[in-house]
Coordinates of C-alpha atoms and ligand atoms in Angstrom, one line a residue:
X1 CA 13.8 -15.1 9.3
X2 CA 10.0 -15.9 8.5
X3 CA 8.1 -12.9 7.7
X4 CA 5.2 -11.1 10.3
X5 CA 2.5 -13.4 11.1
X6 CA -0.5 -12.8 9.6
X7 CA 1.2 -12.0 6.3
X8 CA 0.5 -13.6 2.9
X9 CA 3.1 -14.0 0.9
X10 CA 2.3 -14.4 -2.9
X11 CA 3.5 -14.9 -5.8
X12 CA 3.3 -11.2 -6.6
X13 CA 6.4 -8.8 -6.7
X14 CA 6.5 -8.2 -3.3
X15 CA 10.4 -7.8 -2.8
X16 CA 10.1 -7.7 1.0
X17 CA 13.4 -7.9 3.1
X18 CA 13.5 -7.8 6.5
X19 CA 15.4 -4.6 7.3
X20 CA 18.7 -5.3 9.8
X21 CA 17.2 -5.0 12.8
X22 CA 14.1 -7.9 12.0
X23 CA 11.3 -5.1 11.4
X24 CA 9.5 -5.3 8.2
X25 CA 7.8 -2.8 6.5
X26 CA 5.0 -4.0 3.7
X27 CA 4.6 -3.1 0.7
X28 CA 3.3 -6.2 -1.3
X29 CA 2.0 -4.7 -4.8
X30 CA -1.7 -5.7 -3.8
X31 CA -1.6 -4.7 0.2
X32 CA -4.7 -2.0 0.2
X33 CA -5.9 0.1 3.0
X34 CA -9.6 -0.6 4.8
X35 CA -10.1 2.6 6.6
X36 CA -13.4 2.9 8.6
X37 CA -14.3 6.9 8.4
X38 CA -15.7 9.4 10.6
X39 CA -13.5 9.1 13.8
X40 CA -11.9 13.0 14.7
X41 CA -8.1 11.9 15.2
X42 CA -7.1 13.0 18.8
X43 CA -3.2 12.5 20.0
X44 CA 0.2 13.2 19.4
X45 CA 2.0 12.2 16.6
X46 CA 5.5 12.5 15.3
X47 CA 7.1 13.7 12.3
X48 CA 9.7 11.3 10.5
X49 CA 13.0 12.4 8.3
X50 CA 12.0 14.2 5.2
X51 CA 12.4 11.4 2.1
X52 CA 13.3 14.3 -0.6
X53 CA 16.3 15.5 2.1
X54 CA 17.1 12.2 2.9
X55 CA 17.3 11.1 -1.0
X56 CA 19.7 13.6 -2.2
X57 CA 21.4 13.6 0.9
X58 CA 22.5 9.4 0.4
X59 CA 23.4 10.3 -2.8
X60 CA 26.0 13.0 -1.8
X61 CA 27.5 9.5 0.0
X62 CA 29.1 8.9 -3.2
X63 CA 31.4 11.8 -3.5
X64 CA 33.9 10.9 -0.5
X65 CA 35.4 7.5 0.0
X66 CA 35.1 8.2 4.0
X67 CA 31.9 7.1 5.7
X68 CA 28.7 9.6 6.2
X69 CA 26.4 8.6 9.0
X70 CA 23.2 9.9 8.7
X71 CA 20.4 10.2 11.3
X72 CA 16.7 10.4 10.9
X73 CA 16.5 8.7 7.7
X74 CA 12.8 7.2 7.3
X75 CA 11.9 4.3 6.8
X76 CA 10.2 4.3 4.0
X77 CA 10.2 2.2 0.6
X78 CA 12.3 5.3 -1.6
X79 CA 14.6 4.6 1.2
X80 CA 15.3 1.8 1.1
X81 CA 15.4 1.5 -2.9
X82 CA 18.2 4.3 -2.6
X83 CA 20.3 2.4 -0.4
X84 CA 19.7 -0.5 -2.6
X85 CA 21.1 2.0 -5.3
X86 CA 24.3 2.5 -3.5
X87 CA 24.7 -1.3 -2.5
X88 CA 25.0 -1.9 -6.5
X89 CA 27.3 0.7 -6.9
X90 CA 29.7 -0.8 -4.2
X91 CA 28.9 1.2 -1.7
X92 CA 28.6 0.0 2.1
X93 CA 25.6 0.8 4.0
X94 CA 25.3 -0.2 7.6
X95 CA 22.0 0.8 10.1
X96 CA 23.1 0.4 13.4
X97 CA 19.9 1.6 14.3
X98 CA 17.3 1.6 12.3
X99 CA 17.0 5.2 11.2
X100 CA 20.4 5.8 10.9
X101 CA 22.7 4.6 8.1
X102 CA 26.4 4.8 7.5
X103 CA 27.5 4.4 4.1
X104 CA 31.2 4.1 2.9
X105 CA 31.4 4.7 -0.5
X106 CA 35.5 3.2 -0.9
X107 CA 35.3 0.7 -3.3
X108 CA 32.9 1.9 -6.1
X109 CA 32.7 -1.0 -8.5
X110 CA 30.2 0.5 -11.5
X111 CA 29.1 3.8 -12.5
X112 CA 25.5 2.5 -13.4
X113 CA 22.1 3.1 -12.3
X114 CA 19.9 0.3 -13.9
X115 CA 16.1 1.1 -15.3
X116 CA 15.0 -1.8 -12.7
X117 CA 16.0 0.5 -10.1
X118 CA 15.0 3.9 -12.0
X119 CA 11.7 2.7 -13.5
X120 CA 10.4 1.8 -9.4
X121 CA 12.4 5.4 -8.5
X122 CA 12.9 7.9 -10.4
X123 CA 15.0 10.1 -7.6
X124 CA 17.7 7.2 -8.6
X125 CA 19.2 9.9 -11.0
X126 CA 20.3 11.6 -8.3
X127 CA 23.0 9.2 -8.4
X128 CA 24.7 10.9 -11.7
X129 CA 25.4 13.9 -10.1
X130 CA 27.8 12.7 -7.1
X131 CA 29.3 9.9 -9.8
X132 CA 30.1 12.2 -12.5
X133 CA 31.3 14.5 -10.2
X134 CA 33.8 11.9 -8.1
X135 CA 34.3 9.4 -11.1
X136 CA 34.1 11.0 -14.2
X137 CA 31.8 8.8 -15.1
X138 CA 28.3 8.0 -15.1
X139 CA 24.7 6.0 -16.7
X140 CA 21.5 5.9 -15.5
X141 CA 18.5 4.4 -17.3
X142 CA 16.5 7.5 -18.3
X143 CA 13.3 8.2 -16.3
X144 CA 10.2 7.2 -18.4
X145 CA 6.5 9.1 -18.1
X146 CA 5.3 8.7 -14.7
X147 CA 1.7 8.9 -12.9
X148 CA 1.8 12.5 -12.6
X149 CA 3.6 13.9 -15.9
X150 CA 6.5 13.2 -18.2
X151 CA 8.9 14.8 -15.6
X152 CA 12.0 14.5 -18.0
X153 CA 15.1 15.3 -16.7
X154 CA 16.5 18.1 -20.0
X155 CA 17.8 20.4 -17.6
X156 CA 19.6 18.4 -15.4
X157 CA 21.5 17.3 -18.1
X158 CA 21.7 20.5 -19.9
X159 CA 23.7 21.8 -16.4
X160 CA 26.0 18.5 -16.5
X161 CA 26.9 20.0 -20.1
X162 CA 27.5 23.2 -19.2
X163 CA 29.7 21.9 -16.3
X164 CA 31.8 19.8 -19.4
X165 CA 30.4 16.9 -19.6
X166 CA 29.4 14.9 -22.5
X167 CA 26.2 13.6 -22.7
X168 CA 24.4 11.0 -24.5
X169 CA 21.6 8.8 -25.0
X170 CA 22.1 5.3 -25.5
X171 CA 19.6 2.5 -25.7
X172 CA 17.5 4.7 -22.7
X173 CA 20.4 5.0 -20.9
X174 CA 21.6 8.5 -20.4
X175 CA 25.3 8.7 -20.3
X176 CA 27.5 10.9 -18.9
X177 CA 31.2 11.8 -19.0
X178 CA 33.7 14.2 -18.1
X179 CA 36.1 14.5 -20.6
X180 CA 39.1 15.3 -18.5
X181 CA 38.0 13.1 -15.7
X182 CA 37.0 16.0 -14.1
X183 CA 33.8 18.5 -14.4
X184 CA 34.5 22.3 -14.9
X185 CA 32.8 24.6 -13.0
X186 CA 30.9 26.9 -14.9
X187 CA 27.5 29.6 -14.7
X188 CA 24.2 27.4 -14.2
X189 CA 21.3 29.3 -15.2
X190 CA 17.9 26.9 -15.0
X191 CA 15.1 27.9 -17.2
X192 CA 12.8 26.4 -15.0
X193 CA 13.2 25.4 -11.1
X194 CA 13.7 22.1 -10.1
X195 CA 14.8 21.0 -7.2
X196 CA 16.3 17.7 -7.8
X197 CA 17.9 19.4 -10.9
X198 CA 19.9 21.7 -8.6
X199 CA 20.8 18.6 -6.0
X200 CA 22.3 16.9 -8.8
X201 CA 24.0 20.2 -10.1
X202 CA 25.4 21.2 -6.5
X203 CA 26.9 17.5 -6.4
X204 CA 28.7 17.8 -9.4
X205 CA 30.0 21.1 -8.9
X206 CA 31.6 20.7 -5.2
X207 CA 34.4 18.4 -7.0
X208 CA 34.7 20.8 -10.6
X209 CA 38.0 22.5 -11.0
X210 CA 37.0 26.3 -10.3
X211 CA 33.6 28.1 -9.6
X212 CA 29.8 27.0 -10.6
X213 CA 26.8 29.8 -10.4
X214 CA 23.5 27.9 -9.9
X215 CA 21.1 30.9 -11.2
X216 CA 17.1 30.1 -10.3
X217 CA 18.0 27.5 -8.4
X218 CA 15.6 25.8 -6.3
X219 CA 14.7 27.1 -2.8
X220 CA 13.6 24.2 -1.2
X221 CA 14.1 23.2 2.7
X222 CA 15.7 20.4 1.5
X223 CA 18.5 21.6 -1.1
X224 CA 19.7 23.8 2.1
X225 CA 19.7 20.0 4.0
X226 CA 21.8 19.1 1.4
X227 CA 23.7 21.8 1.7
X228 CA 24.5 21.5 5.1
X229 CA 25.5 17.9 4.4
X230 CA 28.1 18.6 1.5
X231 CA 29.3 21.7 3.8
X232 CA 30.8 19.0 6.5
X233 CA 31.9 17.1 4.3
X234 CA 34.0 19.7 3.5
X235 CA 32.6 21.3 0.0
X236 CA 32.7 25.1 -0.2
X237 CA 28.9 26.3 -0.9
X238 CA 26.8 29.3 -0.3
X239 CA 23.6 30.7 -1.0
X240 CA 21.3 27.8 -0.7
X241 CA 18.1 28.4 0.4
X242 CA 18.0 31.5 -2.2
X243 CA 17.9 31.5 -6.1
X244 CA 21.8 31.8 -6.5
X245 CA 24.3 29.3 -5.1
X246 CA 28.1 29.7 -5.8
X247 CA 30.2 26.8 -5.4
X248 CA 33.8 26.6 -5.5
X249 CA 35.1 23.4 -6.4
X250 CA 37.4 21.1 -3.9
X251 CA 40.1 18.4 -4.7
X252 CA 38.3 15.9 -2.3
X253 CA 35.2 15.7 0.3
X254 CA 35.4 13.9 3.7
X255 CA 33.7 12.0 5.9
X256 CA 30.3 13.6 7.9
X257 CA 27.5 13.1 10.4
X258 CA 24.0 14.7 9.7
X259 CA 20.8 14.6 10.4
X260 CA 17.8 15.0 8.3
X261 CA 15.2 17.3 8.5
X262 CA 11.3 16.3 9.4
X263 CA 9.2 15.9 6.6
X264 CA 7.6 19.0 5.7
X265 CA 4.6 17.0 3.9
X266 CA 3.8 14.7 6.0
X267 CA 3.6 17.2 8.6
X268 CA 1.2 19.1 6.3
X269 CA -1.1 15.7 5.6
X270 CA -1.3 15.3 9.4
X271 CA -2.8 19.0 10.0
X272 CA -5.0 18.7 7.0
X273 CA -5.9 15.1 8.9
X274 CA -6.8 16.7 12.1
X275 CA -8.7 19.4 10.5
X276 CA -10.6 16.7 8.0
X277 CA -11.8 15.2 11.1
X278 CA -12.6 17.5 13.1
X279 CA -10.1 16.2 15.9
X280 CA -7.4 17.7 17.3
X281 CA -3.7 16.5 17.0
X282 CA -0.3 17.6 18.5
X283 CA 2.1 17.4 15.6
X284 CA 5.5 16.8 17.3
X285 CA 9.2 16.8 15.6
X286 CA 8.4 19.2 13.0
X287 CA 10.2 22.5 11.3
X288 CA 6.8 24.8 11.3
X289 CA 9.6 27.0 9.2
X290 CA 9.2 25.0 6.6
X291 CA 5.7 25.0 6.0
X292 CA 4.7 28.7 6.5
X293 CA 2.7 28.8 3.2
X294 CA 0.9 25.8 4.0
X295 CA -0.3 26.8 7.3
X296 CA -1.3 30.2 6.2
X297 CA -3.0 28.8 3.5
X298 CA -4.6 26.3 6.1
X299 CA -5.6 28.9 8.6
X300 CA -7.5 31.0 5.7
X301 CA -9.6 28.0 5.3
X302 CA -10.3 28.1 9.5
X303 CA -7.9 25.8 10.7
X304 CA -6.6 26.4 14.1
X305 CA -3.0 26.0 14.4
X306 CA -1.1 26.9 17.5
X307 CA 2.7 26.8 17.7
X308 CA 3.2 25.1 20.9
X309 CA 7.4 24.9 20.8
X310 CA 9.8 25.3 18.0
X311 CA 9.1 21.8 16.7
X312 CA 5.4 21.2 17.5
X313 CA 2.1 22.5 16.6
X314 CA -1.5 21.7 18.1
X315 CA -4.0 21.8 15.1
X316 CA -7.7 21.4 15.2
X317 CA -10.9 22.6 13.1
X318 CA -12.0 26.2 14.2
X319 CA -15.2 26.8 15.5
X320 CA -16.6 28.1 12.6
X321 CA -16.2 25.3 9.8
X322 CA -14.1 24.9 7.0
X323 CA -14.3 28.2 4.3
X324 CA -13.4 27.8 0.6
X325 CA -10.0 29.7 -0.5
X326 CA -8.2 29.1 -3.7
X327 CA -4.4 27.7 -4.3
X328 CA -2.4 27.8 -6.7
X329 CA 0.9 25.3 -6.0
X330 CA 4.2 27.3 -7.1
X331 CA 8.5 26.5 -6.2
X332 CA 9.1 26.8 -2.5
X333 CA 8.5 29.2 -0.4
X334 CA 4.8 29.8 -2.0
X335 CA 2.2 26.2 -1.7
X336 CA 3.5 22.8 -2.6
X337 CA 2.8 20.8 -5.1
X338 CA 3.0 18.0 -2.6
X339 CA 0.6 19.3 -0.8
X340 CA -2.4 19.9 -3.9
X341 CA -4.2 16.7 -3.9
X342 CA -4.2 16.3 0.7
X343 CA -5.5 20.4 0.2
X344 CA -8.3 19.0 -2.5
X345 CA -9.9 16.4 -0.2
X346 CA -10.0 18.9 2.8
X347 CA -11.9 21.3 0.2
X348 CA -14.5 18.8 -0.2
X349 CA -15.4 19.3 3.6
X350 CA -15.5 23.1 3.0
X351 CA -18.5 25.7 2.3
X352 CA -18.2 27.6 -0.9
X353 CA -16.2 27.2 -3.6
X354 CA -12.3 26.4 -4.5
X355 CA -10.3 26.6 -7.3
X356 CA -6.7 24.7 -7.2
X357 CA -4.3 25.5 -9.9
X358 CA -1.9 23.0 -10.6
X359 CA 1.3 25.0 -12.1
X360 CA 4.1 22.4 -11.7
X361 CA 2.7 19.0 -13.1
X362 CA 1.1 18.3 -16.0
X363 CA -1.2 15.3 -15.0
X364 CA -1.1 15.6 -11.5
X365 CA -5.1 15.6 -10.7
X366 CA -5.6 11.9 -10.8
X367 CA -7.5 11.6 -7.3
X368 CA -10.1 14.2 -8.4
X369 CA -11.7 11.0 -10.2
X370 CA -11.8 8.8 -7.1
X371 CA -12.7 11.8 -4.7
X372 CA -16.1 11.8 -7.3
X373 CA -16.5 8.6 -6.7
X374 CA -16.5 9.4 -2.9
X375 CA -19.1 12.2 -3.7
X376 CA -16.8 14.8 -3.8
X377 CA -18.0 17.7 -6.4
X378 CA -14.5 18.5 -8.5
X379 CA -14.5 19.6 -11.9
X380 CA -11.6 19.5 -13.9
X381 CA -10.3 21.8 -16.6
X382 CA -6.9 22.0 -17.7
X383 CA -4.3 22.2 -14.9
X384 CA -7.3 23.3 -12.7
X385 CA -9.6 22.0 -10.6
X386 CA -12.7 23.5 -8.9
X387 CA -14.1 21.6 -6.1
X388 CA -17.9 22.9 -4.8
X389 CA -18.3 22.0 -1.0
X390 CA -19.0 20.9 1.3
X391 CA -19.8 17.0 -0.2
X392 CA -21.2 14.1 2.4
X393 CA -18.2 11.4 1.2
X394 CA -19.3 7.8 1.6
X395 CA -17.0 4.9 1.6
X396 CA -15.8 3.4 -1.4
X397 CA -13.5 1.1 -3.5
X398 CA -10.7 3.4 -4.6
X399 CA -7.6 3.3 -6.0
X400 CA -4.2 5.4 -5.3
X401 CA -2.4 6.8 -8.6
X402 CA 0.8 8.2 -7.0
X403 CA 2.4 8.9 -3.9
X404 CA 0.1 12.2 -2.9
X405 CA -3.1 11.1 -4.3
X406 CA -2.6 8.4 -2.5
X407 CA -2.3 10.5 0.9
X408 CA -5.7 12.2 -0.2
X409 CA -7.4 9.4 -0.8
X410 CA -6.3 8.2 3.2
X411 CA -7.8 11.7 4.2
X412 CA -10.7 11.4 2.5
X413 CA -11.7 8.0 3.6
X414 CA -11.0 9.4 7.3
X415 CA -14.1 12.1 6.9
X416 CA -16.3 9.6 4.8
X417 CA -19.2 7.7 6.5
X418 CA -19.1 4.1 6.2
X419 CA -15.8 2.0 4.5
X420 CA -13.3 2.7 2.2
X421 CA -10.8 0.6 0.3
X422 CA -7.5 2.2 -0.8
X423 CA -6.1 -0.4 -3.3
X424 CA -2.8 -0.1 -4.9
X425 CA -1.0 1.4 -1.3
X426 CA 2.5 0.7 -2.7
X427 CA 2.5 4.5 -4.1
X428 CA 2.2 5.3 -0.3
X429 CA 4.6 3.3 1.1
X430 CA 7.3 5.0 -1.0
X431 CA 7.0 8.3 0.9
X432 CA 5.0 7.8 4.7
X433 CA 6.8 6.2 7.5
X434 CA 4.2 3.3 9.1
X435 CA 1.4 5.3 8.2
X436 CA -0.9 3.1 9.3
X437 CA 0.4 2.9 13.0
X438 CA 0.7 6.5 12.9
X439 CA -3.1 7.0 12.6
X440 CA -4.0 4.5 14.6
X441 CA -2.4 5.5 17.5
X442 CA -4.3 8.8 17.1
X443 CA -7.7 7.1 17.1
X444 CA -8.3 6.1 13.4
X445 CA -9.8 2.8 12.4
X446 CA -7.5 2.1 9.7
X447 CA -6.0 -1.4 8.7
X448 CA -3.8 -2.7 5.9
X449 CA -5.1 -6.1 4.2
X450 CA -2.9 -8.4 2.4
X451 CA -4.1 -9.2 -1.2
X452 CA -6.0 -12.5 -0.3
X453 CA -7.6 -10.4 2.5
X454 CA -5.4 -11.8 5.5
X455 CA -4.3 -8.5 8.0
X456 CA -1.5 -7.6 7.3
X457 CA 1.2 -5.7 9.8
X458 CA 3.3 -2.8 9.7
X459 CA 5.4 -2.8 11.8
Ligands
LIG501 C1 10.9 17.1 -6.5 C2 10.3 16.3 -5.4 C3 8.8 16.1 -5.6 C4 8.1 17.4 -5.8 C5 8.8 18.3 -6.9 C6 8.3 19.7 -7.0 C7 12.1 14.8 -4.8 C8 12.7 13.5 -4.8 N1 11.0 15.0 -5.4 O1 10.7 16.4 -7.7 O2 8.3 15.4 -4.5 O3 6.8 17.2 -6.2 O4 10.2 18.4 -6.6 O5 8.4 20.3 -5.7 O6 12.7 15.8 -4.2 N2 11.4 19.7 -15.2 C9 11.8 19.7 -16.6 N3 13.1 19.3 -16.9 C10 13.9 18.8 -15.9 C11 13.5 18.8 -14.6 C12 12.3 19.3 -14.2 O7 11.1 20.1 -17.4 O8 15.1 18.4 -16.2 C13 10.1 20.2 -14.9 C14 9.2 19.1 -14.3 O9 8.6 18.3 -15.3 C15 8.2 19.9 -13.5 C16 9.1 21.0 -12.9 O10 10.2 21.1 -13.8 O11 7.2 20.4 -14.3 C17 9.6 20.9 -11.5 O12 10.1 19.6 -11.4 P1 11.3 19.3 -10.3 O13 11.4 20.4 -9.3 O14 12.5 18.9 -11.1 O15 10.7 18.0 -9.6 P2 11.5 16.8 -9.0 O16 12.9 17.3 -8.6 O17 11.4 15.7 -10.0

């Protein structure tokens, strides 16, 4: 199959596969974003499947040798990496449509997670809890630093420990066996939250011999997804969604059907979107549960956000402007980290003064810098950042550090006068579902160029 028209292909790592059903999504290393600002977004536009839910939740595919269809799965770059993961492994994926996958994890054939796969992904080590768990067995190439912190993953391995298993490093791989061939359930108490820490812990537990306490476990949205998954496929688990969950270990899991929850974040960037440009959207196929701290935080700063049905919300920019209010990003149910850098570009459009306190990544301020460059006012100290507003942002040449900034950065260029470039879009393609469609549709003048400049399509 030849690819889109109107796409360059290059000699750079662009990896592109057409997905089963012909549709291609880009994500050549130098595609960049030309986004024409100062349009208000006016529509409807729909939430996709929550990546972090649908990341843990492929990996829980592992621990049963029957197939688990799941629905609602976006299509995003993670995505598809993941199901890469499980491809290597053995596992078989089919997509019979093009959100939903059904994987059959029968005939495992190696217990491996390679750094190629890690080093693009580093929620591959989710695989070590369902392999460990099922197998006995596990290795996956040890996370490196990444753009927003060193992110290691001590705990997660600490747990595995306490659950029996012998850890250890070996040339950057971490690996990881139970001595028995099976995991022993034991009292998990995490110094510090994590969320993909607790996946990986609840997926090795549901197969231990006997009963695992997860103490300060994470509270996420999407650890009670994954939750719900494991609990059809036949695991005994409660308490997730709170700080404790008790898990009493089963001989075997079975096959399951599931769909994943909307993306909580990307349900957040659109309202901060409408509000940024002083437009009004309809943001359909979402959980409004989910994000109660964002939208109170939101509506402090004079957002208007009306609950129009369980799973859609009508947002606009009150009458009154955008007021300064300070954040400080903390475990769910208080703000998201995820949510930090979209909350710092809006800031630039509001009057006063804001200080955002980074508490959960080291490192994680790295669109401040281009938001300067855009004539933002953002001063940096330590984990916190205080933004003076509200700044006239111009167009300009930019470039996206990670998956968030990157998010900001499309915000930003939305309220600035004149053109911006976003270069280095791959970071967004790993996390929003045709992102550039999406806006579009709602009125933005956004398009994604190839590197040699050619348009490029997403389709
Ligand atoms: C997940 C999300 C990510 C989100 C983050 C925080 C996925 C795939 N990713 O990442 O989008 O930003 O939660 O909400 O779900 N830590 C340790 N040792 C560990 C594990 C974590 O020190 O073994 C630290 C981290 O460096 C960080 C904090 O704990 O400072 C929280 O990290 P964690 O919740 O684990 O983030 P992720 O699960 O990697």
């Amino acid at each position: 199959m030849s690819p889109p028209r109107g796409t360059v292909l290059s000699n750079v790592n662009t990896r592109q596969k057409p997905s089963p059903n012909g549709l291609f999504l880009l994500h050549d290393y130098m595609d960049k974003f030309v986004i024409r600002g100062g349009k208000p977004l006016k529509g409807r536009i729909e939430i996709s499947g929550a990546k972090n839910s649908a990341l843990p939740c492929l990996a829980a595919t592992l621990l049963t040798p029957e197939t688990v269809t799941l629905h609602n799965v976006p299509y995003v770059k993670d995505l598809i990496t993941q199901r890469r993961l499980l491809e290597d492994l053995g596992a078989t994926v089919l997509t019979p449509e093009l959100r939903t996958h059904k994987v059959t994890a029968k005939n495992i054939q190696t217990y491996e997670a390679p750094y190629e796969l890690v080093k693009t992904m580093r929620a591959s080590v989710l695989a070590l809890g369902p392999l460990l768990s099922r197998f006995g067995k596990a290795k996956v190439s040890l996370p490196g630093g990444c753009a927003i912190g060193t992110r290691p993953i001590d705990l997660h391995l600490k747990a595995f420990e306490k659950l029996g298993a012998e850890v250890s490093l070996e040339s950057g791989d971490v690996v990881a066996t139970a001595p028995k061939g099976r995991l022993v359930g034991a009292d998990v108490q995490f110094e510090k939250v994590t969320v993909t820490g607790t996946e990986n812990v609840m997926m090795a537990a549901v197969l231990a011999a006997g009963k695992t306490t997860i103490r300060n476990a994470a509270r996420e949205p999407e650890i009670e997804d994954l939750a719900d998954l494991l609990i059809k496929m036949g695991a005994r688990l409660t308490g997730a969604g709170t700080d404790t969950i008790e898990i009493e270990g089963v001989e075997g899991l079975g096959g399951a059907e599931h769909s994943i929850i909307p993306d909580r974040i990307e349900t957040g960037t659109f309202i901060v979107a409408a509000a940024i440009t002083g437009g009004e959207l309809e943001v359909s196929k979402c959980e409004p549960e989910h994000i109660a701290a964002v939208i109170e935080q939101l509506e402090r700063v004079g957002v208007e956000i009306e609950q129009l049905d369980e799973s859609t919300l009508k947002v606009r920019q009150g009458g009154d402007g955008l007021k300064a209010s300070d954040v400080t990003t903390e475990p769910h149910p208080l703000f998201p980290t995820d949510m930090q850098a979209q909350y710092m570009a809006l800031m630039t459009q509001a009057e006063g003064t804001s200080t955002i306190t980074e508490t959960i990544f080291e490192n994680r301020f790295m669109h401040a810098s281009e938001l300067i460059r855009m004539g933002a006012d953002i001063a940096i100290s330590g984990n916190q950042a205080v933004v003076r507003g509200p700044s006239k942002l111009t167009g300009a040449r930019v470039i996206a550090s990670d998956l968030r900034a990157s998010a900001s950065l499309v915000l930003a260029g939305l309220c600035a006068s004149g053109e911006t470039t976003i270069d280095r879009v791959y970071h967004i393609d790993r996390g929003y579902e045709t992102i550039v469609r999406k806006f579009k549709s709602v009125g933005a003048d956004i398009e994604r160029l190839t590197e040699h400049g050619a348009g490029g399509r997403e389709t």
